[in-house]
Amino acid sequence: MKYNYDKSALKGLSIMPFLNQVKTRNKMIEAASDEMPQSIFNVNRVAAALHPAWQHVKIAKVTDHGDAKSYLLIADKEKGTEKLAYFRASQYVSVELNIDGALVNKPYTIRSNPADALGAGSSYTLTVKLTNPAYASKHILDNWKEGDSLSISGPLGDFYYQELRDAKHVVALAGGSGITPFYSMAAAIVDGIEDFDMTILYGSRSSDGILLKEEIEELAERSKGRVKVVHILSHEEKEGYEHGFITAELIKKYAPEGDYSVFMCGPRAMYDFEDGEMAKLGLPKRRVRKEMSGDYLGVEKNPDYQAPQEQEFKLTVDIRGQKQTVACKAGESLLWAMERAGIAAPSRCRSGECGWCHSRLVSGKYFCPKETDGRRLADEKFGWIHPCCTFPLSDIEIYVYPIVR
């Protein structure tokens, strides 16, 4: 069989390069490094950029709001963080704190526009308000200053708009510092990053105490009608403001006709009140969302909680075979007891949902509020708990998986 091709192009080629190919390859191999070659898939690079376990940041600017402050955080390149991870509007980060020897991780919403995380000037803004009890917030407000270095988690949480689940119009119920996720959403709407309309019903005690009032109203003005803000004052009657609490009637007054979602962020007392108001609205369950990223406080007020006679118990913590026994007060979460003792316990949301503190119960009795029990049925059946919302009813031993660095 003959091949029909032009052989003239091959006649000018020397055969020597082919004969020397083995020698050439051997020389290249000898000159190469002894280290194994490393290959990283692009999808892994993207995952590492979007979901870092930890980020190192510096405080570039502090803005005082009276009983709250805003902190502009930038990447700390000296410690290896080149830029901050991109986030969905209203996600949060967990901040690592050392408060007089207690090792604490506290969640705070990234208040800024997601676009601020992009480019050379990558930044986050956290707004921290003095709370009651003022443990972590007081430490932050009293101690954080420009130039300080911090360690924070990557962006976390699923309290953000999802087109397949949420209505095209969101009625946002905000209480106090609960305005921060909706500020981020509003900024994203103005910037064209998010595509939905939002009416914010913002509850405050008095007109003088409205956090970020000018800033959120400026965003509403720039939104071309897509973001609206209504202020509700509980302790003051004033022209131009609604008075009282955010009731079902008030929601109906400002909600659009037809379908809408309700997002809420604020203190637990607000959630307890709004649960009753949501029942009056008759919205489908998928249309009501709550931001849950804080400690469960006041367990003694829970009607299902049977307070034990003992006021203090022994909590034995086993981390990779190293056991430590600490005191845990009745009405205090296991996570609080570990942190107070200086144990680096894993946590992110502190409200029973994220699963970062997922630990195995070895022995003991406990109480977990139904409204914060984010465990799977199998977890409950086979003895797994979330220490952040688990309260002792006896001496307890648990196996804790350490923080991964």
JSON list of C-alpha atoms in Angstrom, two decimals, residues 185-357:
[
{"chain": "A", "resi": 185, "resn": "MET", "atom": "CA", "xyz": [-27.89, 43.43, 50.55]},
{"chain": "A", "resi": 186, "resn": "ALA", "atom": "CA", "xyz": [-28.89, 47.03, 49.77]},
{"chain": "A", "resi": 187, "resn": "ALA", "atom": "CA", "xyz": [-25.35, 47.87, 48.63]},
{"chain": "A", "resi": 188, "resn": "ALA", "atom": "CA", "xyz": [-25.35, 44.78, 46.39]},
{"chain": "A", "resi": 189, "resn": "ILE", "atom": "CA", "xyz": [-28.71, 45.76, 44.88]},
{"chain": "A", "resi": 190, "resn": "VAL", "atom": "CA", "xyz": [-27.46, 49.29, 44.15]},
{"chain": "A", "resi": 191, "resn": "ASP", "atom": "CA", "xyz": [-24.31, 47.87, 42.57]},
{"chain": "A", "resi": 192, "resn": "GLY", "atom": "CA", "xyz": [-26.24, 45.40, 40.40]},
{"chain": "A", "resi": 193, "resn": "ILE", "atom": "CA", "xyz": [-24.77, 42.35, 42.14]},
{"chain": "A", "resi": 194, "resn": "GLU", "atom": "CA", "xyz": [-28.15, 41.23, 43.52]},
{"chain": "A", "resi": 195, "resn": "ASP", "atom": "CA", "xyz": [-31.43, 41.37, 41.60]},
{"chain": "A", "resi": 196, "resn": "PHE", "atom": "CA", "xyz": [-34.40, 41.73, 43.95]},
{"chain": "A", "resi": 197, "resn": "ASP", "atom": "CA", "xyz": [-36.37, 44.50, 45.65]},
{"chain": "A", "resi": 198, "resn": "MET", "atom": "CA", "xyz": [-36.28, 45.09, 49.40]},
{"chain": "A", "resi": 199, "resn": "THR", "atom": "CA", "xyz": [-38.36, 46.99, 51.94]},
{"chain": "A", "resi": 200, "resn": "ILE", "atom": "CA", "xyz": [-36.56, 47.36, 55.27]},
{"chain": "A", "resi": 201, "resn": "LEU", "atom": "CA", "xyz": [-38.65, 47.76, 58.42]},
{"chain": "A", "resi": 202, "resn": "TYR", "atom": "CA", "xyz": [-35.99, 48.94, 60.85]},
{"chain": "A", "resi": 203, "resn": "GLY", "atom": "CA", "xyz": [-36.84, 48.86, 64.56]},
{"chain": "A", "resi": 204, "resn": "SER", "atom": "CA", "xyz": [-34.96, 51.07, 67.04]},
{"chain": "A", "resi": 205, "resn": "ARG", "atom": "CA", "xyz": [-35.68, 52.45, 70.50]},
{"chain": "A", "resi": 206, "resn": "SER", "atom": "CA", "xyz": [-35.37, 56.13, 69.54]},
{"chain": "A", "resi": 207, "resn": "SER", "atom": "CA", "xyz": [-34.48, 58.25, 66.52]},
{"chain": "A", "resi": 208, "resn": "ASP", "atom": "CA", "xyz": [-31.14, 59.22, 68.08]},
{"chain": "A", "resi": 209, "resn": "GLY", "atom": "CA", "xyz": [-30.11, 55.57, 68.42]},
{"chain": "A", "resi": 210, "resn": "ILE", "atom": "CA", "xyz": [-30.65, 54.41, 64.83]},
{"chain": "A", "resi": 211, "resn": "LEU", "atom": "CA", "xyz": [-27.45, 52.69, 63.76]},
{"chain": "A", "resi": 212, "resn": "LEU", "atom": "CA", "xyz": [-26.19, 53.59, 60.25]},
{"chain": "A", "resi": 213, "resn": "LYS", "atom": "CA", "xyz": [-29.29, 55.73, 59.62]},
{"chain": "A", "resi": 214, "resn": "GLU", "atom": "CA", "xyz": [-27.71, 58.15, 57.13]},
{"chain": "A", "resi": 215, "resn": "GLU", "atom": "CA", "xyz": [-25.76, 55.40, 55.37]},
{"chain": "A", "resi": 216, "resn": "ILE", "atom": "CA", "xyz": [-28.74, 53.08, 54.78]},
{"chain": "A", "resi": 217, "resn": "GLU", "atom": "CA", "xyz": [-30.97, 55.96, 53.68]},
{"chain": "A", "resi": 218, "resn": "GLU", "atom": "CA", "xyz": [-28.32, 57.08, 51.19]},
{"chain": "A", "resi": 219, "resn": "LEU", "atom": "CA", "xyz": [-28.28, 53.59, 49.68]},
{"chain": "A", "resi": 220, "resn": "ALA", "atom": "CA", "xyz": [-32.08, 53.66, 49.44]},
{"chain": "A", "resi": 221, "resn": "GLU", "atom": "CA", "xyz": [-31.91, 56.97, 47.54]},
{"chain": "A", "resi": 222, "resn": "ARG", "atom": "CA", "xyz": [-29.37, 55.54, 45.10]},
{"chain": "A", "resi": 223, "resn": "SER", "atom": "CA", "xyz": [-31.38, 52.36, 44.50]},
{"chain": "A", "resi": 224, "resn": "LYS", "atom": "CA", "xyz": [-33.96, 54.06, 42.23]},
{"chain": "A", "resi": 225, "resn": "GLY", "atom": "CA", "xyz": [-36.84, 52.67, 44.27]},
{"chain": "A", "resi": 226, "resn": "ARG", "atom": "CA", "xyz": [-35.57, 49.12, 44.66]},
{"chain": "A", "resi": 227, "resn": "VAL", "atom": "CA", "xyz": [-34.69, 49.63, 48.34]},
{"chain": "A", "resi": 228, "resn": "LYS", "atom": "CA", "xyz": [-37.05, 51.35, 50.79]},
{"chain": "A", "resi": 229, "resn": "VAL", "atom": "CA", "xyz": [-36.46, 52.03, 54.49]},
{"chain": "A", "resi": 230, "resn": "VAL", "atom": "CA", "xyz": [-39.18, 52.49, 57.13]},
{"chain": "A", "resi": 231, "resn": "HIS", "atom": "CA", "xyz": [-38.12, 53.36, 60.69]},
{"chain": "A", "resi": 232, "resn": "ILE", "atom": "CA", "xyz": [-40.13, 52.06, 63.66]},
{"chain": "A", "resi": 233, "resn": "LEU", "atom": "CA", "xyz": [-39.46, 53.53, 67.11]},
{"chain": "A", "resi": 234, "resn": "SER", "atom": "CA", "xyz": [-40.49, 51.51, 70.18]},
{"chain": "A", "resi": 235, "resn": "HIS", "atom": "CA", "xyz": [-39.77, 54.15, 72.86]},
{"chain": "A", "resi": 236, "resn": "GLU", "atom": "CA", "xyz": [-40.53, 57.38, 71.02]},
{"chain": "A", "resi": 237, "resn": "GLU", "atom": "CA", "xyz": [-43.39, 58.88, 69.01]},
{"chain": "A", "resi": 238, "resn": "LYS", "atom": "CA", "xyz": [-42.14, 61.18, 66.29]},
{"chain": "A", "resi": 239, "resn": "GLU", "atom": "CA", "xyz": [-43.48, 62.54, 63.03]},
{"chain": "A", "resi": 240, "resn": "GLY", "atom": "CA", "xyz": [-42.19, 60.64, 60.01]},
{"chain": "A", "resi": 241, "resn": "TYR", "atom": "CA", "xyz": [-41.63, 57.44, 61.99]},
{"chain": "A", "resi": 242, "resn": "GLU", "atom": "CA", "xyz": [-43.84, 54.46, 62.81]},
{"chain": "A", "resi": 243, "resn": "HIS", "atom": "CA", "xyz": [-44.31, 53.77, 66.53]},
{"chain": "A", "resi": 244, "resn": "GLY", "atom": "CA", "xyz": [-44.37, 50.49, 68.43]},
{"chain": "A", "resi": 245, "resn": "PHE", "atom": "CA", "xyz": [-43.20, 47.09, 67.24]},
{"chain": "A", "resi": 246, "resn": "ILE", "atom": "CA", "xyz": [-42.99, 45.42, 63.84]},
{"chain": "A", "resi": 247, "resn": "THR", "atom": "CA", "xyz": [-46.43, 43.79, 63.79]},
{"chain": "A", "resi": 248, "resn": "ALA", "atom": "CA", "xyz": [-48.20, 41.77, 61.11]},
{"chain": "A", "resi": 249, "resn": "GLU", "atom": "CA", "xyz": [-50.37, 44.82, 60.39]},
{"chain": "A", "resi": 250, "resn": "LEU", "atom": "CA", "xyz": [-47.29, 46.99, 59.84]},
{"chain": "A", "resi": 251, "resn": "ILE", "atom": "CA", "xyz": [-45.76, 44.38, 57.56]},
{"chain": "A", "resi": 252, "resn": "LYS", "atom": "CA", "xyz": [-48.96, 44.22, 55.50]},
{"chain": "A", "resi": 253, "resn": "LYS", "atom": "CA", "xyz": [-48.96, 48.02, 55.28]},
{"chain": "A", "resi": 254, "resn": "TYR", "atom": "CA", "xyz": [-45.57, 48.17, 53.58]},
{"chain": "A", "resi": 255, "resn": "ALA", "atom": "CA", "xyz": [-45.34, 44.76, 51.88]},
{"chain": "A", "resi": 256, "resn": "PRO", "atom": "CA", "xyz": [-46.06, 44.61, 48.15]},
{"chain": "A", "resi": 257, "resn": "GLU", "atom": "CA", "xyz": [-49.21, 43.02, 46.77]},
{"chain": "A", "resi": 258, "resn": "GLY", "atom": "CA", "xyz": [-48.76, 39.37, 45.95]},
{"chain": "A", "resi": 259, "resn": "ASP", "atom": "CA", "xyz": [-45.83, 37.18, 46.89]},
{"chain": "A", "resi": 260, "resn": "TYR", "atom": "CA", "xyz": [-42.95, 38.28, 49.15]},
{"chain": "A", "resi": 261, "resn": "SER", "atom": "CA", "xyz": [-40.36, 36.84, 51.52]},
{"chain": "A", "resi": 262, "resn": "VAL", "atom": "CA", "xyz": [-39.65, 37.96, 55.07]},
{"chain": "A", "resi": 263, "resn": "PHE", "atom": "CA", "xyz": [-36.03, 38.08, 56.24]},
{"chain": "A", "resi": 264, "resn": "MET", "atom": "CA", "xyz": [-35.33, 39.02, 59.86]},
{"chain": "A", "resi": 265, "resn": "CYS", "atom": "CA", "xyz": [-32.22, 39.80, 61.86]},
{"chain": "A", "resi": 266, "resn": "GLY", "atom": "CA", "xyz": [-32.14, 41.02, 65.44]},
{"chain": "A", "resi": 267, "resn": "PRO", "atom": "CA", "xyz": [-32.15, 39.89, 69.08]},
{"chain": "A", "resi": 268, "resn": "ARG", "atom": "CA", "xyz": [-33.88, 36.69, 70.19]},
{"chain": "A", "resi": 269, "resn": "ALA", "atom": "CA", "xyz": [-36.65, 38.69, 71.90]},
{"chain": "A", "resi": 270, "resn": "MET", "atom": "CA", "xyz": [-37.49, 40.10, 68.48]},
{"chain": "A", "resi": 271, "resn": "TYR", "atom": "CA", "xyz": [-37.65, 36.61, 66.98]},
{"chain": "A", "resi": 272, "resn": "ASP", "atom": "CA", "xyz": [-39.93, 35.40, 69.78]},
{"chain": "A", "resi": 273, "resn": "PHE", "atom": "CA", "xyz": [-42.32, 38.27, 69.09]},
{"chain": "A", "resi": 274, "resn": "GLU", "atom": "CA", "xyz": [-42.18, 37.95, 65.30]},
{"chain": "A", "resi": 275, "resn": "ASP", "atom": "CA", "xyz": [-42.94, 34.22, 65.39]},
{"chain": "A", "resi": 276, "resn": "GLY", "atom": "CA", "xyz": [-46.46, 35.12, 66.50]},
{"chain": "A", "resi": 277, "resn": "GLU", "atom": "CA", "xyz": [-46.75, 37.83, 63.86]},
{"chain": "A", "resi": 278, "resn": "MET", "atom": "CA", "xyz": [-45.61, 35.45, 61.10]},
{"chain": "A", "resi": 279, "resn": "ALA", "atom": "CA", "xyz": [-48.44, 33.07, 62.04]},
{"chain": "A", "resi": 280, "resn": "LYS", "atom": "CA", "xyz": [-50.91, 35.90, 61.37]},
{"chain": "A", "resi": 281, "resn": "LEU", "atom": "CA", "xyz": [-49.45, 36.50, 57.91]},
{"chain": "A", "resi": 282, "resn": "GLY", "atom": "CA", "xyz": [-49.86, 32.88, 56.88]},
{"chain": "A", "resi": 283, "resn": "LEU", "atom": "CA", "xyz": [-46.74, 32.84, 54.72]},
{"chain": "A", "resi": 284, "resn": "PRO", "atom": "CA", "xyz": [-45.30, 29.53, 53.48]},
{"chain": "A", "resi": 285, "resn": "LYS", "atom": "CA", "xyz": [-42.44, 28.33, 55.67]},
{"chain": "A", "resi": 286, "resn": "ARG", "atom": "CA", "xyz": [-39.88, 28.83, 52.88]},
{"chain": "A", "resi": 287, "resn": "ARG", "atom": "CA", "xyz": [-40.81, 32.53, 52.73]},
{"chain": "A", "resi": 288, "resn": "VAL", "atom": "CA", "xyz": [-39.66, 33.29, 56.31]},
{"chain": "A", "resi": 289, "resn": "ARG", "atom": "CA", "xyz": [-35.93, 33.38, 57.04]},
{"chain": "A", "resi": 290, "resn": "LYS", "atom": "CA", "xyz": [-34.00, 34.24, 60.22]},
{"chain": "A", "resi": 291, "resn": "GLU", "atom": "CA", "xyz": [-30.33, 35.02, 60.69]},
{"chain": "A", "resi": 292, "resn": "MET", "atom": "CA", "xyz": [-29.15, 32.73, 63.47]},
{"chain": "A", "resi": 293, "resn": "SER", "atom": "CA", "xyz": [-25.51, 33.40, 64.31]},
{"chain": "A", "resi": 294, "resn": "GLY", "atom": "CA", "xyz": [-25.37, 34.14, 68.02]},
{"chain": "A", "resi": 295, "resn": "ASP", "atom": "CA", "xyz": [-25.44, 32.51, 71.44]},
{"chain": "A", "resi": 296, "resn": "TYR", "atom": "CA", "xyz": [-28.65, 31.08, 72.87]},
{"chain": "A", "resi": 297, "resn": "LEU", "atom": "CA", "xyz": [-29.21, 33.25, 75.93]},
{"chain": "A", "resi": 298, "resn": "GLY", "atom": "CA", "xyz": [-31.71, 32.87, 78.75]},
{"chain": "A", "resi": 299, "resn": "VAL", "atom": "CA", "xyz": [-32.13, 29.10, 78.65]},
{"chain": "A", "resi": 300, "resn": "GLU", "atom": "CA", "xyz": [-33.79, 29.25, 82.07]},
{"chain": "A", "resi": 301, "resn": "LYS", "atom": "CA", "xyz": [-36.76, 30.99, 80.40]},
{"chain": "A", "resi": 302, "resn": "ASN", "atom": "CA", "xyz": [-37.34, 28.10, 78.02]},
{"chain": "A", "resi": 303, "resn": "PRO", "atom": "CA", "xyz": [-40.53, 26.28, 79.14]},
{"chain": "A", "resi": 304, "resn": "ASP", "atom": "CA", "xyz": [-38.97, 22.89, 78.32]},
{"chain": "A", "resi": 305, "resn": "TYR", "atom": "CA", "xyz": [-35.91, 23.51, 80.49]},
{"chain": "A", "resi": 306, "resn": "GLN", "atom": "CA", "xyz": [-35.98, 21.79, 83.86]},
{"chain": "A", "resi": 307, "resn": "ALA", "atom": "CA", "xyz": [-33.35, 23.56, 85.93]},
{"chain": "A", "resi": 308, "resn": "PRO", "atom": "CA", "xyz": [-31.17, 21.06, 87.85]},
{"chain": "A", "resi": 309, "resn": "GLN", "atom": "CA", "xyz": [-30.62, 21.38, 91.58]},
{"chain": "A", "resi": 310, "resn": "GLU", "atom": "CA", "xyz": [-26.85, 21.53, 91.18]},
{"chain": "A", "resi": 311, "resn": "GLN", "atom": "CA", "xyz": [-25.44, 24.91, 90.15]},
{"chain": "A", "resi": 312, "resn": "GLU", "atom": "CA", "xyz": [-22.20, 23.59, 88.66]},
{"chain": "A", "resi": 313, "resn": "PHE", "atom": "CA", "xyz": [-21.07, 20.43, 86.90]},
{"chain": "A", "resi": 314, "resn": "LYS", "atom": "CA", "xyz": [-17.84, 18.84, 85.69]},
{"chain": "A", "resi": 315, "resn": "LEU", "atom": "CA", "xyz": [-17.23, 18.94, 81.95]},
{"chain": "A", "resi": 316, "resn": "THR", "atom": "CA", "xyz": [-14.54, 16.55, 80.70]},
{"chain": "A", "resi": 317, "resn": "VAL", "atom": "CA", "xyz": [-13.23, 17.44, 77.25]},
{"chain": "A", "resi": 318, "resn": "ASP", "atom": "CA", "xyz": [-11.30, 14.81, 75.26]},
{"chain": "A", "resi": 319, "resn": "ILE", "atom": "CA", "xyz": [-9.30, 16.18, 72.31]},
{"chain": "A", "resi": 320, "resn": "ARG", "atom": "CA", "xyz": [-7.25, 13.48, 70.57]},
{"chain": "A", "resi": 321, "resn": "GLY", "atom": "CA", "xyz": [-6.80, 11.54, 73.79]},
{"chain": "A", "resi": 322, "resn": "GLN", "atom": "CA", "xyz": [-5.85, 14.58, 75.87]},
{"chain": "A", "resi": 323, "resn": "LYS", "atom": "CA", "xyz": [-8.49, 15.02, 78.57]},
{"chain": "A", "resi": 324, "resn": "GLN", "atom": "CA", "xyz": [-9.19, 18.17, 80.54]},
{"chain": "A", "resi": 325, "resn": "THR", "atom": "CA", "xyz": [-11.91, 18.64, 83.16]},
{"chain": "A", "resi": 326, "resn": "VAL", "atom": "CA", "xyz": [-13.38, 22.10, 83.67]},
{"chain": "A", "resi": 327, "resn": "ALA", "atom": "CA", "xyz": [-16.32, 23.62, 85.53]},
{"chain": "A", "resi": 328, "resn": "CYS", "atom": "CA", "xyz": [-19.57, 24.21, 83.66]},
{"chain": "A", "resi": 329, "resn": "LYS", "atom": "CA", "xyz": [-22.31, 26.20, 85.35]},
{"chain": "A", "resi": 330, "resn": "ALA", "atom": "CA", "xyz": [-25.97, 25.25, 85.08]},
{"chain": "A", "resi": 331, "resn": "GLY", "atom": "CA", "xyz": [-27.55, 27.40, 82.37]},
{"chain": "A", "resi": 332, "resn": "GLU", "atom": "CA", "xyz": [-24.20, 27.85, 80.64]},
{"chain": "A", "resi": 333, "resn": "SER", "atom": "CA", "xyz": [-23.50, 26.21, 77.28]},
{"chain": "A", "resi": 334, "resn": "LEU", "atom": "CA", "xyz": [-20.71, 23.64, 77.03]},
{"chain": "A", "resi": 335, "resn": "LEU", "atom": "CA", "xyz": [-19.01, 25.91, 74.49]},
{"chain": "A", "resi": 336, "resn": "TRP", "atom": "CA", "xyz": [-18.94, 28.82, 76.95]},
{"chain": "A", "resi": 337, "resn": "ALA", "atom": "CA", "xyz": [-17.37, 26.61, 79.61]},
{"chain": "A", "resi": 338, "resn": "MET", "atom": "CA", "xyz": [-14.65, 25.40, 77.23]},
{"chain": "A", "resi": 339, "resn": "GLU", "atom": "CA", "xyz": [-13.85, 28.90, 76.00]},
{"chain": "A", "resi": 340, "resn": "ARG", "atom": "CA", "xyz": [-13.71, 30.30, 79.52]},
{"chain": "A", "resi": 341, "resn": "ALA", "atom": "CA", "xyz": [-11.18, 27.58, 80.42]},
{"chain": "A", "resi": 342, "resn": "GLY", "atom": "CA", "xyz": [-8.97, 28.53, 77.46]},
{"chain": "A", "resi": 343, "resn": "ILE", "atom": "CA", "xyz": [-9.79, 25.45, 75.37]},
{"chain": "A", "resi": 344, "resn": "ALA", "atom": "CA", "xyz": [-9.61, 26.15, 71.63]},
{"chain": "A", "resi": 345, "resn": "ALA", "atom": "CA", "xyz": [-13.05, 24.74, 70.86]},
{"chain": "A", "resi": 346, "resn": "PRO", "atom": "CA", "xyz": [-14.24, 24.87, 67.24]},
{"chain": "A", "resi": 347, "resn": "SER", "atom": "CA", "xyz": [-17.24, 27.11, 66.57]},
{"chain": "A", "resi": 348, "resn": "ARG", "atom": "CA", "xyz": [-18.55, 29.44, 63.89]},
{"chain": "A", "resi": 349, "resn": "CYS", "atom": "CA", "xyz": [-22.23, 30.36, 64.23]},
{"chain": "A", "resi": 350, "resn": "ARG", "atom": "CA", "xyz": [-22.81, 29.62, 67.97]},
{"chain": "A", "resi": 351, "resn": "SER", "atom": "CA", "xyz": [-26.48, 28.87, 67.33]},
{"chain": "A", "resi": 352, "resn": "GLY", "atom": "CA", "xyz": [-26.64, 25.14, 66.58]},
{"chain": "A", "resi": 353, "resn": "GLU", "atom": "CA", "xyz": [-26.88, 25.37, 62.81]},
{"chain": "A", "resi": 354, "resn": "CYS", "atom": "CA", "xyz": [-23.46, 25.30, 61.15]},
{"chain": "A", "resi": 355, "resn": "GLY", "atom": "CA", "xyz": [-22.12, 22.10, 62.74]},
{"chain": "A", "resi": 356, "resn": "TRP", "atom": "CA", "xyz": [-18.52, 23.31, 63.26]},
{"chain": "A", "resi": 357, "resn": "CYS", "atom": "CA", "xyz": [-18.63, 22.38, 66.95]}
]
